[in-house]
Amino acid sequence: MGGFRFPVKVKLPSSYLNSRIIRDHFKRQQAAEHEVTIQALKYIARNTALPAKARLEAQLQLATMPNYTRMNAIKDRCVESGHSKGIIKAFRLHRYQFREKALAGELPGVQKGSW
Amino acid sequence: MSFPPQKARLLEVAKLQSKIFNQVYNPNQIRTGHKYLTQKLKGDTVKSYYGPTEFLTMKNLRSMFPTVGFMDPEEEYRLDILRSRKRRGKGAPAKKREAPSADPKKKKK
Protein backbone atom coordinates (compact mmCIF):
# COMPACT_ATOMS: atom_id res chain seq x y z
CA MET A 1 0.00 0.00 0.00
CA GLY A 2 1.22 3.45 -0.82
CA GLY A 3 1.21 6.29 1.68
CA PHE A 4 -1.25 9.12 1.69
CA ARG A 5 -1.72 10.78 -1.62
CA PHE A 6 -1.49 14.23 -0.06
CA PRO A 7 0.81 13.79 2.92
CA VAL A 8 0.67 17.47 3.87
CA LYS A 9 -2.56 19.13 4.98
CA VAL A 10 -3.43 22.11 2.82
CA LYS A 11 -6.39 24.47 3.15
CA LEU A 12 -8.85 24.43 0.29
CA PRO A 13 -9.14 27.46 -1.99
CA SER A 14 -12.30 29.52 -2.38
CA SER A 15 -12.81 28.73 -6.08
CA TYR A 16 -14.87 25.98 -7.64
CA LEU A 17 -13.57 22.62 -6.42
CA ASN A 18 -13.10 19.25 -8.01
CA SER A 19 -10.46 16.60 -7.47
CA ARG A 20 -8.21 17.94 -10.20
CA ILE A 21 -8.33 21.47 -8.85
CA ILE A 22 -7.61 20.19 -5.35
CA ARG A 23 -4.62 18.24 -6.66
CA ASP A 24 -3.30 21.20 -8.60
CA HIS A 25 -3.82 23.47 -5.60
CA PHE A 26 -1.84 21.02 -3.48
CA LYS A 27 0.97 20.98 -6.03
CA ARG A 28 1.07 24.76 -6.01
CA GLN A 29 1.38 24.95 -2.24
CA GLN A 30 4.14 22.34 -2.23
CA ALA A 31 6.04 23.89 -5.14
CA ALA A 32 5.93 27.29 -3.47
CA GLU A 33 7.18 25.84 -0.22
CA HIS A 34 10.12 23.98 -1.78
CA GLU A 35 10.95 26.58 -4.42
CA VAL A 36 13.98 28.09 -2.67
CA THR A 37 15.46 24.69 -1.84
CA ILE A 38 15.09 23.52 -5.40
CA GLN A 39 16.64 26.68 -6.82
CA ALA A 40 19.59 26.38 -4.45
CA LEU A 41 20.11 22.72 -5.34
CA LYS A 42 19.88 23.58 -9.02
CA TYR A 43 22.49 26.30 -8.58
CA ILE A 44 24.91 23.82 -6.97
CA ALA A 45 24.19 21.09 -9.48
CA ARG A 46 24.61 23.26 -12.58
CA ASN A 47 27.63 25.24 -11.40
CA THR A 48 30.64 23.75 -13.16
CA ALA A 49 32.99 25.73 -10.93
CA LEU A 50 32.01 23.68 -7.89
CA PRO A 51 33.56 20.28 -7.01
CA ALA A 52 32.03 17.33 -8.81
CA LYS A 53 31.09 15.57 -5.61
CA ALA A 54 28.97 18.46 -4.36
CA ARG A 55 27.28 18.76 -7.72
CA LEU A 56 26.48 15.07 -7.82
CA GLU A 57 25.07 15.21 -4.32
CA ALA A 58 22.87 18.18 -5.21
CA GLN A 59 21.68 16.36 -8.31
CA LEU A 60 20.76 13.31 -6.23
CA GLN A 61 18.91 15.46 -3.72
CA LEU A 62 17.00 17.11 -6.55
CA ALA A 63 16.00 13.70 -7.85
CA THR A 64 14.78 12.57 -4.44
CA MET A 65 12.65 15.62 -3.65
CA PRO A 66 9.16 14.74 -2.41
CA ASN A 67 6.35 14.35 -4.91
CA TYR A 68 4.39 17.34 -6.13
CA THR A 69 7.17 19.86 -5.53
CA ARG A 70 8.04 20.70 -9.12
CA MET A 71 7.01 24.03 -10.62
CA ASN A 72 6.54 22.55 -14.06
CA ALA A 73 3.92 20.07 -12.83
CA ILE A 74 1.57 22.96 -12.22
CA LYS A 75 -1.23 23.56 -14.70
CA ASP A 76 -3.44 26.61 -14.91
CA ARG A 77 -7.06 25.55 -14.56
CA CYS A 78 -10.35 27.36 -14.89
CA VAL A 79 -11.34 28.66 -11.46
CA GLU A 80 -15.03 28.39 -12.34
CA SER A 81 -15.21 24.95 -13.90
CA GLY A 82 -11.86 23.18 -13.50
CA HIS A 83 -11.20 22.87 -17.24
CA SER A 84 -7.51 22.56 -18.11
CA LYS A 85 -7.63 23.47 -21.78
CA GLY A 86 -8.79 26.60 -23.53
CA ILE A 87 -7.95 28.80 -20.56
CA ILE A 88 -7.81 32.57 -20.98
CA LYS A 89 -4.93 33.28 -18.65
CA ALA A 90 -5.68 36.89 -17.81
CA PHE A 91 -9.08 35.88 -16.42
CA ARG A 92 -8.16 32.37 -15.17
CA LEU A 93 -11.27 31.15 -17.00
CA HIS A 94 -12.14 28.54 -19.59
CA ARG A 95 -13.19 30.17 -22.85
CA TYR A 96 -16.82 29.18 -22.36
CA GLN A 97 -16.97 30.35 -18.74
CA PHE A 98 -15.34 33.53 -19.90
CA ARG A 99 -18.06 34.05 -22.49
CA GLU A 100 -20.85 33.36 -20.02
CA LYS A 101 -19.44 35.68 -17.39
CA ALA A 102 -18.67 38.40 -19.90
CA LEU A 103 -22.19 38.27 -21.34
CA ALA A 104 -23.59 38.41 -17.82
CA GLY A 105 -21.52 41.54 -17.20
CA GLU A 106 -19.48 39.99 -14.42
CA LEU A 107 -16.11 40.87 -15.96
CA PRO A 108 -15.47 44.59 -15.60
CA GLY A 109 -14.30 46.27 -18.78
CA VAL A 110 -15.16 43.35 -21.06
CA GLN A 111 -17.61 44.10 -23.81
CA LYS A 112 -18.93 42.07 -26.69
CA GLY A 113 -17.19 43.17 -29.89
CA SER A 114 -19.45 44.64 -32.51
CA TRP A 115 -18.38 46.58 -35.60
CA MET B 1 45.31 52.67 -41.62
CA SER B 2 43.39 51.47 -38.56
CA PHE B 3 43.76 48.10 -36.86
CA PRO B 4 41.06 46.24 -34.98
CA PRO B 5 41.62 46.51 -31.20
CA GLN B 6 43.48 43.74 -29.43
CA LYS B 7 41.55 40.94 -27.74
CA ALA B 8 42.81 41.87 -24.29
CA ARG B 9 41.56 45.39 -24.84
CA LEU B 10 38.12 44.11 -25.87
CA LEU B 11 37.94 41.94 -22.76
CA GLU B 12 38.75 44.95 -20.66
CA VAL B 13 35.87 46.81 -22.23
CA ALA B 14 33.55 43.85 -21.60
CA LYS B 15 34.63 43.75 -17.99
CA LEU B 16 33.99 47.44 -17.51
CA GLN B 17 30.65 47.12 -19.28
CA SER B 18 29.49 44.30 -17.04
CA LYS B 19 30.57 46.30 -14.01
CA ILE B 20 28.61 49.35 -15.13
CA PHE B 21 25.44 47.43 -15.98
CA ASN B 22 25.69 45.15 -12.97
CA GLN B 23 26.15 42.00 -15.03
CA VAL B 24 28.33 38.98 -14.42
CA TYR B 25 31.68 39.02 -16.20
CA ASN B 26 32.15 35.55 -17.61
CA PRO B 27 34.47 35.75 -20.63
CA ASN B 28 34.96 31.98 -21.01
CA GLN B 29 31.23 31.31 -20.78
CA ILE B 30 31.62 28.87 -17.92
CA ARG B 31 28.29 27.50 -16.63
CA THR B 32 28.08 29.05 -13.20
CA GLY B 33 24.39 28.49 -12.53
CA HIS B 34 24.06 32.22 -12.12
CA LYS B 35 20.63 32.23 -13.70
CA TYR B 36 19.21 30.13 -10.86
CA LEU B 37 20.28 32.79 -8.41
CA THR B 38 18.80 35.67 -10.38
CA GLN B 39 15.54 33.99 -11.37
CA LYS B 40 12.47 35.58 -9.85
CA LEU B 41 10.74 33.47 -7.22
CA LYS B 42 7.19 32.87 -8.37
CA GLY B 43 5.95 30.83 -5.43
CA ASP B 44 3.73 33.54 -3.99
CA THR B 45 1.84 34.16 -7.21
CA VAL B 46 1.60 30.45 -7.99
CA LYS B 47 0.22 29.70 -4.53
CA SER B 48 -2.78 31.98 -4.67
CA TYR B 49 -4.04 31.10 -8.16
CA TYR B 50 -7.30 29.55 -6.98
CA GLY B 51 -8.12 32.41 -4.63
CA PRO B 52 -7.69 32.87 -0.89
CA THR B 53 -8.02 29.87 1.39
CA GLU B 54 -9.54 31.93 4.20
CA PHE B 55 -12.75 33.06 2.61
CA LEU B 56 -15.98 33.79 4.45
CA THR B 57 -18.86 31.95 2.76
CA MET B 58 -22.58 32.07 3.51
CA LYS B 59 -22.25 28.56 4.89
CA ASN B 60 -19.69 29.76 7.44
CA LEU B 61 -21.85 32.74 8.34
CA ARG B 62 -24.86 30.52 8.97
CA SER B 63 -22.91 28.22 11.25
CA MET B 64 -21.40 31.23 13.07
CA PHE B 65 -24.76 32.97 13.64
CA PRO B 66 -27.41 30.25 13.70
CA THR B 67 -30.01 32.57 15.22
CA VAL B 68 -29.87 35.09 12.38
CA GLY B 69 -32.09 33.91 9.54
CA PHE B 70 -29.91 34.32 6.46
CA MET B 71 -31.74 34.05 3.18
CA ASP B 72 -30.78 31.09 0.96
CA PRO B 73 -32.51 31.43 -2.43
CA GLU B 74 -31.59 27.93 -3.59
CA GLU B 75 -32.93 26.29 -0.45
CA GLU B 76 -36.10 28.42 -0.62
CA TYR B 77 -36.63 27.31 -4.21
CA ARG B 78 -36.22 23.64 -3.28
CA LEU B 79 -38.67 23.94 -0.39
CA ASP B 80 -41.12 25.77 -2.65
CA ILE B 81 -41.11 22.90 -5.11
CA LEU B 82 -41.55 20.37 -2.32
CA ARG B 83 -44.55 22.29 -0.99
CA SER B 84 -46.20 22.45 -4.40
CA ARG B 85 -45.62 18.72 -4.85
CA LYS B 86 -47.19 18.02 -1.50
CA ARG B 87 -50.24 20.03 -2.53
CA ARG B 88 -50.67 17.88 -5.62
CA GLY B 89 -50.31 14.74 -3.55
CA LYS B 90 -46.90 13.89 -5.00
CA GLY B 91 -44.89 14.41 -1.82
CA ALA B 92 -42.79 11.88 0.02
CA PRO B 93 -44.83 9.24 1.90
CA ALA B 94 -45.26 9.66 5.65
CA LYS B 95 -42.83 7.73 7.81
CA LYS B 96 -44.03 4.50 9.41
CA ARG B 97 -44.63 4.77 13.12
CA GLU B 98 -43.95 1.13 13.98
CA ALA B 99 -40.50 -0.35 13.97
CA PRO B 100 -39.90 -2.62 10.97
CA SER B 101 -40.84 -6.25 11.68
CA ALA B 102 -37.97 -8.45 12.76
CA ASP B 103 -35.30 -9.44 10.24
CA PRO B 104 -36.19 -8.24 6.78
CA LYS B 105 -33.36 -10.45 5.48
CA LYS B 106 -35.27 -13.65 6.20
CA LYS B 107 -38.25 -12.55 4.11
CA LYS B 108 -36.09 -11.83 1.13
CA LYS B 109 -35.02 -15.44 1.03
PDB file of C-alpha atoms in Angstrom:
ATOM      1  CA  MET A   1       0.000   0.000   0.000  1.00  0.00           C
ATOM      2  CA  GLY A   2       1.219   3.452  -0.825  1.00  0.00           C
ATOM      3  CA  GLY A   3       1.212   6.288   1.685  1.00  0.00           C
ATOM      4  CA  PHE A   4      -1.245   9.116   1.687  1.00  0.00           C
ATOM      5  CA  ARG A   5      -1.720  10.777  -1.615  1.00  0.00           C
ATOM      6  CA  PHE A   6      -1.486  14.233  -0.061  1.00  0.00           C
ATOM      7  CA  PRO A   7       0.812  13.794   2.920  1.00  0.00           C
ATOM      8  CA  VAL A   8       0.672  17.474   3.874  1.00  0.00           C
ATOM      9  CA  LYS A   9      -2.557  19.133   4.977  1.00  0.00           C
ATOM     10  CA  VAL A  10      -3.434  22.114   2.823  1.00  0.00           C
ATOM     11  CA  LYS A  11      -6.391  24.471   3.150  1.00  0.00           C
ATOM     12  CA  LEU A  12      -8.850  24.428   0.286  1.00  0.00           C
ATOM     13  CA  PRO A  13      -9.144  27.455  -1.994  1.00  0.00           C
ATOM     14  CA  SER A  14     -12.298  29.520  -2.383  1.00  0.00           C
ATOM     15  CA  SER A  15     -12.809  28.731  -6.078  1.00  0.00           C
ATOM     16  CA  TYR A  16     -14.873  25.985  -7.643  1.00  0.00           C
ATOM     17  CA  LEU A  17     -13.567  22.619  -6.419  1.00  0.00           C
ATOM     18  CA  ASN A  18     -13.097  19.245  -8.006  1.00  0.00           C
ATOM     19  CA  SER A  19     -10.464  16.602  -7.472  1.00  0.00           C
ATOM     20  CA  ARG A  20      -8.206  17.942 -10.195  1.00  0.00           C
ATOM     21  CA  ILE A  21      -8.328  21.474  -8.854  1.00  0.00           C
ATOM     22  CA  ILE A  22      -7.612  20.186  -5.354  1.00  0.00           C
ATOM     23  CA  ARG A  23      -4.618  18.236  -6.663  1.00  0.00           C
ATOM     24  CA  ASP A  24      -3.298  21.198  -8.600  1.00  0.00           C
ATOM     25  CA  HIS A  25      -3.818  23.475  -5.598  1.00  0.00           C
ATOM     26  CA  PHE A  26      -1.842  21.023  -3.477  1.00  0.00           C
ATOM     27  CA  LYS A  27       0.965  20.980  -6.027  1.00  0.00           C
ATOM     28  CA  ARG A  28       1.066  24.760  -6.014  1.00  0.00           C
ATOM     29  CA  GLN A  29       1.385  24.948  -2.237  1.00  0.00           C
ATOM     30  CA  GLN A  30       4.141  22.337  -2.233  1.00  0.00           C
ATOM     31  CA  ALA A  31       6.040  23.889  -5.143  1.00  0.00           C
ATOM     32  CA  ALA A  32       5.929  27.289  -3.471  1.00  0.00           C
ATOM     33  CA  GLU A  33       7.178  25.840  -0.216  1.00  0.00           C
ATOM     34  CA  HIS A  34      10.121  23.980  -1.783  1.00  0.00           C
ATOM     35  CA  GLU A  35      10.951  26.585  -4.419  1.00  0.00           C
ATOM     36  CA  VAL A  36      13.978  28.092  -2.669  1.00  0.00           C
ATOM     37  CA  THR A  37      15.464  24.687  -1.844  1.00  0.00           C
ATOM     38  CA  ILE A  38      15.095  23.518  -5.404  1.00  0.00           C
ATOM     39  CA  GLN A  39      16.638  26.683  -6.824  1.00  0.00           C
ATOM     40  CA  ALA A  40      19.594  26.383  -4.448  1.00  0.00           C
ATOM     41  CA  LEU A  41      20.112  22.724  -5.344  1.00  0.00           C
ATOM     42  CA  LYS A  42      19.883  23.584  -9.022  1.00  0.00           C
ATOM     43  CA  TYR A  43      22.491  26.302  -8.578  1.00  0.00           C
ATOM     44  CA  ILE A  44      24.908  23.825  -6.972  1.00  0.00           C
ATOM     45  CA  ALA A  45      24.192  21.088  -9.484  1.00  0.00           C
ATOM     46  CA  ARG A  46      24.610  23.265 -12.576  1.00  0.00           C
ATOM     47  CA  ASN A  47      27.628  25.238 -11.395  1.00  0.00           C
ATOM     48  CA  THR A  48      30.644  23.746 -13.164  1.00  0.00           C
ATOM     49  CA  ALA A  49      32.991  25.732 -10.933  1.00  0.00           C
ATOM     50  CA  LEU A  50      32.011  23.677  -7.894  1.00  0.00           C
ATOM     51  CA  PRO A  51      33.561  20.285  -7.009  1.00  0.00           C
ATOM     52  CA  ALA A  52      32.033  17.329  -8.815  1.00  0.00           C
ATOM     53  CA  LYS A  53      31.087  15.574  -5.610  1.00  0.00           C
ATOM     54  CA  ALA A  54      28.970  18.464  -4.361  1.00  0.00           C
ATOM     55  CA  ARG A  55      27.283  18.762  -7.723  1.00  0.00           C
ATOM     56  CA  LEU A  56      26.484  15.068  -7.819  1.00  0.00           C
ATOM     57  CA  GLU A  57      25.066  15.211  -4.321  1.00  0.00           C
ATOM     58  CA  ALA A  58      22.874  18.177  -5.212  1.00  0.00           C
ATOM     59  CA  GLN A  59      21.683  16.365  -8.311  1.00  0.00           C
ATOM     60  CA  LEU A  60      20.763  13.306  -6.227  1.00  0.00           C
ATOM     61  CA  GLN A  61      18.906  15.458  -3.720  1.00  0.00           C
ATOM     62  CA  LEU A  62      16.999  17.106  -6.548  1.00  0.00           C
ATOM     63  CA  ALA A  63      15.997  13.702  -7.852  1.00  0.00           C
ATOM     64  CA  THR A  64      14.775  12.569  -4.441  1.00  0.00           C
ATOM     65  CA  MET A  65      12.654  15.624  -3.654  1.00  0.00           C
ATOM     66  CA  PRO A  66       9.161  14.743  -2.413  1.00  0.00           C
ATOM     67  CA  ASN A  67       6.348  14.347  -4.911  1.00  0.00           C
ATOM     68  CA  TYR A  68       4.391  17.343  -6.132  1.00  0.00           C
ATOM     69  CA  THR A  69       7.165  19.865  -5.531  1.00  0.00           C
ATOM     70  CA  ARG A  70       8.036  20.699  -9.119  1.00  0.00           C
ATOM     71  CA  MET A  71       7.013  24.027 -10.618  1.00  0.00           C
ATOM     72  CA  ASN A  72       6.538  22.554 -14.064  1.00  0.00           C
ATOM     73  CA  ALA A  73       3.921  20.067 -12.833  1.00  0.00           C
ATOM     74  CA  ILE A  74       1.566  22.962 -12.221  1.00  0.00           C
ATOM     75  CA  LYS A  75      -1.228  23.558 -14.696  1.00  0.00           C
ATOM     76  CA  ASP A  76      -3.443  26.608 -14.912  1.00  0.00           C
ATOM     77  CA  ARG A  77      -7.057  25.547 -14.558  1.00  0.00           C
ATOM     78  CA  CYS A  78     -10.347  27.355 -14.886  1.00  0.00           C
ATOM     79  CA  VAL A  79     -11.338  28.655 -11.456  1.00  0.00           C
ATOM     80  CA  GLU A  80     -15.033  28.390 -12.335  1.00  0.00           C
ATOM     81  CA  SER A  81     -15.214  24.949 -13.897  1.00  0.00           C
ATOM     82  CA  GLY A  82     -11.860  23.181 -13.504  1.00  0.00           C
ATOM     83  CA  HIS A  83     -11.202  22.869 -17.238  1.00  0.00           C
ATOM     84  CA  SER A  84      -7.507  22.564 -18.108  1.00  0.00           C
ATOM     85  CA  LYS A  85      -7.632  23.468 -21.780  1.00  0.00           C
ATOM     86  CA  GLY A  86      -8.792  26.599 -23.529  1.00  0.00           C
ATOM     87  CA  ILE A  87      -7.953  28.796 -20.564  1.00  0.00           C
ATOM     88  CA  ILE A  88      -7.808  32.567 -20.979  1.00  0.00           C
ATOM     89  CA  LYS A  89      -4.930  33.285 -18.649  1.00  0.00           C
ATOM     90  CA  ALA A  90      -5.679  36.890 -17.805  1.00  0.00           C
ATOM     91  CA  PHE A  91      -9.081  35.881 -16.416  1.00  0.00           C
ATOM     92  CA  ARG A  92      -8.165  32.375 -15.173  1.00  0.00           C
ATOM     93  CA  LEU A  93     -11.271  31.149 -16.999  1.00  0.00           C
ATOM     94  CA  HIS A  94     -12.144  28.539 -19.587  1.00  0.00           C
ATOM     95  CA  ARG A  95     -13.186  30.166 -22.852  1.00  0.00           C
ATOM     96  CA  TYR A  96     -16.815  29.180 -22.358  1.00  0.00           C
ATOM     97  CA  GLN A  97     -16.974  30.347 -18.736  1.00  0.00           C
ATOM     98  CA  PHE A  98     -15.339  33.534 -19.897  1.00  0.00           C
ATOM     99  CA  ARG A  99     -18.063  34.046 -22.487  1.00  0.00           C
ATOM    100  CA  GLU A 100     -20.848  33.357 -20.016  1.00  0.00           C
ATOM    101  CA  LYS A 101     -19.444  35.681 -17.389  1.00  0.00           C
ATOM    102  CA  ALA A 102     -18.668  38.403 -19.900  1.00  0.00           C
ATOM    103  CA  LEU A 103     -22.190  38.267 -21.339  1.00  0.00           C
ATOM    104  CA  ALA A 104     -23.594  38.409 -17.823  1.00  0.00           C
ATOM    105  CA  GLY A 105     -21.524  41.542 -17.203  1.00  0.00           C
ATOM    106  CA  GLU A 106     -19.476  39.989 -14.418  1.00  0.00           C
ATOM    107  CA  LEU A 107     -16.112  40.874 -15.956  1.00  0.00           C
ATOM    108  CA  PRO A 108     -15.465  44.587 -15.599  1.00  0.00           C
ATOM    109  CA  GLY A 109     -14.300  46.266 -18.783  1.00  0.00           C
ATOM    110  CA  VAL A 110     -15.157  43.345 -21.055  1.00  0.00           C
ATOM    111  CA  GLN A 111     -17.614  44.096 -23.812  1.00  0.00           C
ATOM    112  CA  LYS A 112     -18.927  42.073 -26.689  1.00  0.00           C
ATOM    113  CA  GLY A 113     -17.191  43.168 -29.887  1.00  0.00           C
ATOM    114  CA  SER A 114     -19.450  44.644 -32.512  1.00  0.00           C
ATOM    115  CA  TRP A 115     -18.376  46.577 -35.596  1.00  0.00           C
TER     116      TRP A 115
ATOM    117  CA  MET B   1      45.305  52.668 -41.618  1.00  0.00           C
ATOM    118  CA  SER B   2      43.392  51.470 -38.558  1.00  0.00           C
ATOM    119  CA  PHE B   3      43.762  48.098 -36.860  1.00  0.00           C
ATOM    120  CA  PRO B   4      41.057  46.239 -34.976  1.00  0.00           C
ATOM    121  CA  PRO B   5      41.624  46.507 -31.202  1.00  0.00           C
ATOM    122  CA  GLN B   6      43.476  43.742 -29.428  1.00  0.00           C
ATOM    123  CA  LYS B   7      41.553  40.942 -27.744  1.00  0.00           C
ATOM    124  CA  ALA B   8      42.812  41.875 -24.290  1.00  0.00           C
ATOM    125  CA  ARG B   9      41.556  45.394 -24.842  1.00  0.00           C
ATOM    126  CA  LEU B  10      38.120  44.115 -25.868  1.00  0.00           C
ATOM    127  CA  LEU B  11      37.939  41.938 -22.764  1.00  0.00           C
ATOM    128  CA  GLU B  12      38.755  44.948 -20.665  1.00  0.00           C
ATOM    129  CA  VAL B  13      35.869  46.813 -22.235  1.00  0.00           C
ATOM    130  CA  ALA B  14      33.551  43.852 -21.598  1.00  0.00           C
ATOM    131  CA  LYS B  15      34.629  43.750 -17.987  1.00  0.00           C
ATOM    132  CA  LEU B  16      33.990  47.445 -17.514  1.00  0.00           C
ATOM    133  CA  GLN B  17      30.653  47.122 -19.283  1.00  0.00           C
ATOM    134  CA  SER B  18      29.489  44.298 -17.039  1.00  0.00           C
ATOM    135  CA  LYS B  19      30.567  46.299 -14.012  1.00  0.00           C
ATOM    136  CA  ILE B  20      28.609  49.348 -15.130  1.00  0.00           C
ATOM    137  CA  PHE B  21      25.436  47.428 -15.983  1.00  0.00           C
ATOM    138  CA  ASN B  22      25.695  45.154 -12.968  1.00  0.00           C
ATOM    139  CA  GLN B  23      26.149  42.005 -15.026  1.00  0.00           C
ATOM    140  CA  VAL B  24      28.330  38.979 -14.418  1.00  0.00           C
ATOM    141  CA  TYR B  25      31.683  39.022 -16.196  1.00  0.00           C
ATOM    142  CA  ASN B  26      32.154  35.552 -17.613  1.00  0.00           C
ATOM    143  CA  PRO B  27      34.470  35.745 -20.626  1.00  0.00           C
ATOM    144  CA  ASN B  28      34.956  31.977 -21.009  1.00  0.00           C
ATOM    145  CA  GLN B  29      31.225  31.307 -20.775  1.00  0.00           C
ATOM    146  CA  ILE B  30      31.619  28.865 -17.923  1.00  0.00           C
ATOM    147  CA  ARG B  31      28.289  27.499 -16.631  1.00  0.00           C
ATOM    148  CA  THR B  32      28.077  29.052 -13.203  1.00  0.00           C
ATOM    149  CA  GLY B  33      24.392  28.485 -12.532  1.00  0.00           C
ATOM    150  CA  HIS B  34      24.061  32.223 -12.115  1.00  0.00           C
ATOM    151  CA  LYS B  35      20.628  32.226 -13.703  1.00  0.00           C
ATOM    152  CA  TYR B  36      19.209  30.130 -10.860  1.00  0.00           C
ATOM    153  CA  LEU B  37      20.282  32.795  -8.411  1.00  0.00           C
ATOM    154  CA  THR B  38      18.804  35.670 -10.383  1.00  0.00           C
ATOM    155  CA  GLN B  39      15.543  33.994 -11.371  1.00  0.00           C
ATOM    156  CA  LYS B  40      12.467  35.576  -9.854  1.00  0.00           C
ATOM    157  CA  LEU B  41      10.735  33.470  -7.223  1.00  0.00           C
ATOM    158  CA  LYS B  42       7.188  32.875  -8.372  1.00  0.00           C
ATOM    159  CA  GLY B  43       5.948  30.830  -5.425  1.00  0.00           C
ATOM    160  CA  ASP B  44       3.732  33.539  -3.989  1.00  0.00           C
ATOM    161  CA  THR B  45       1.840  34.161  -7.211  1.00  0.00           C
ATOM    162  CA  VAL B  46       1.597  30.454  -7.993  1.00  0.00           C
ATOM    163  CA  LYS B  47       0.219  29.701  -4.528  1.00  0.00           C
ATOM    164  CA  SER B  48      -2.777  31.977  -4.672  1.00  0.00           C
ATOM    165  CA  TYR B  49      -4.043  31.102  -8.159  1.00  0.00           C
ATOM    166  CA  TYR B  50      -7.300  29.545  -6.977  1.00  0.00           C
ATOM    167  CA  GLY B  51      -8.119  32.405  -4.628  1.00  0.00           C
ATOM    168  CA  PRO B  52      -7.688  32.873  -0.895  1.00  0.00           C
ATOM    169  CA  THR B  53      -8.022  29.871   1.388  1.00  0.00           C
ATOM    170  CA  GLU B  54      -9.537  31.927   4.202  1.00  0.00           C
ATOM    171  CA  PHE B  55     -12.749  33.059   2.612  1.00  0.00           C
ATOM    172  CA  LEU B  56     -15.977  33.786   4.447  1.00  0.00           C
ATOM    173  CA  THR B  57     -18.855  31.953   2.762  1.00  0.00           C
ATOM    174  CA  MET B  58     -22.581  32.070   3.511  1.00  0.00           C
ATOM    175  CA  LYS B  59     -22.250  28.555   4.888  1.00  0.00           C
ATOM    176  CA  ASN B  60     -19.686  29.757   7.438  1.00  0.00           C
ATOM    177  CA  LEU B  61     -21.847  32.743   8.341  1.00  0.00           C
ATOM    178  CA  ARG B  62     -24.861  30.523   8.966  1.00  0.00           C
ATOM    179  CA  SER B  63     -22.908  28.220  11.247  1.00  0.00           C
ATOM    180  CA  MET B  64     -21.398  31.228  13.069  1.00  0.00           C
ATOM    181  CA  PHE B  65     -24.757  32.974  13.638  1.00  0.00           C
ATOM    182  CA  PRO B  66     -27.407  30.248  13.697  1.00  0.00           C
ATOM    183  CA  THR B  67     -30.006  32.569  15.222  1.00  0.00           C
ATOM    184  CA  VAL B  68     -29.873  35.086  12.376  1.00  0.00           C
ATOM    185  CA  GLY B  69     -32.089  33.906   9.540  1.00  0.00           C
ATOM    186  CA  PHE B  70     -29.914  34.315   6.464  1.00  0.00           C
ATOM    187  CA  MET B  71     -31.743  34.047   3.179  1.00  0.00           C
ATOM    188  CA  ASP B  72     -30.784  31.091   0.964  1.00  0.00           C
ATOM    189  CA  PRO B  73     -32.509  31.429  -2.425  1.00  0.00           C
ATOM    190  CA  GLU B  74     -31.593  27.929  -3.589  1.00  0.00           C
ATOM    191  CA  GLU B  75     -32.931  26.287  -0.449  1.00  0.00           C
ATOM    192  CA  GLU B  76     -36.101  28.420  -0.615  1.00  0.00           C
ATOM    193  CA  TYR B  77     -36.634  27.309  -4.207  1.00  0.00           C
ATOM    194  CA  ARG B  78     -36.218  23.640  -3.277  1.00  0.00           C
ATOM    195  CA  LEU B  79     -38.672  23.941  -0.390  1.00  0.00           C
ATOM    196  CA  ASP B  80     -41.122  25.774  -2.652  1.00  0.00           C
ATOM    197  CA  ILE B  81     -41.114  22.900  -5.114  1.00  0.00           C
ATOM    198  CA  LEU B  82     -41.548  20.367  -2.315  1.00  0.00           C
ATOM    199  CA  ARG B  83     -44.546  22.293  -0.993  1.00  0.00           C
ATOM    200  CA  SER B  84     -46.205  22.445  -4.396  1.00  0.00           C
ATOM    201  CA  ARG B  85     -45.622  18.717  -4.846  1.00  0.00           C
ATOM    202  CA  LYS B  86     -47.194  18.017  -1.504  1.00  0.00           C
ATOM    203  CA  ARG B  87     -50.240  20.031  -2.533  1.00  0.00           C
ATOM    204  CA  ARG B  88     -50.669  17.876  -5.620  1.00  0.00           C
ATOM    205  CA  GLY B  89     -50.311  14.741  -3.552  1.00  0.00           C
ATOM    206  CA  LYS B  90     -46.895  13.889  -5.001  1.00  0.00           C
ATOM    207  CA  GLY B  91     -44.894  14.415  -1.823  1.00  0.00           C
ATOM    208  CA  ALA B  92     -42.787  11.878   0.024  1.00  0.00           C
ATOM    209  CA  PRO B  93     -44.833   9.236   1.901  1.00  0.00           C
ATOM    210  CA  ALA B  94     -45.258   9.663   5.645  1.00  0.00           C
ATOM    211  CA  LYS B  95     -42.831   7.728   7.807  1.00  0.00           C
ATOM    212  CA  LYS B  96     -44.026   4.497   9.409  1.00  0.00           C
ATOM    213  CA  ARG B  97     -44.630   4.775  13.116  1.00  0.00           C
ATOM    214  CA  GLU B  98     -43.949   1.134  13.977  1.00  0.00           C
ATOM    215  CA  ALA B  99     -40.498  -0.352  13.971  1.00  0.00           C
ATOM    216  CA  PRO B 100     -39.898  -2.621  10.968  1.00  0.00           C
ATOM    217  CA  SER B 101     -40.841  -6.254  11.675  1.00  0.00           C
ATOM    218  CA  ALA B 102     -37.969  -8.449  12.765  1.00  0.00           C
ATOM    219  CA  ASP B 103     -35.297  -9.440  10.235  1.00  0.00           C
ATOM    220  CA  PRO B 104     -36.193  -8.240   6.775  1.00  0.00           C
ATOM    221  CA  LYS B 105     -33.360 -10.451   5.479  1.00  0.00           C
ATOM    222  CA  LYS B 106     -35.267 -13.651   6.202  1.00  0.00           C
ATOM    223  CA  LYS B 107     -38.254 -12.554   4.111  1.00  0.00           C
ATOM    224  CA  LYS B 108     -36.090 -11.828   1.130  1.00  0.00           C
ATOM    225  CA  LYS B 109     -35.016 -15.438   1.029  1.00  0.00           C
TER     226      LYS B 109
END
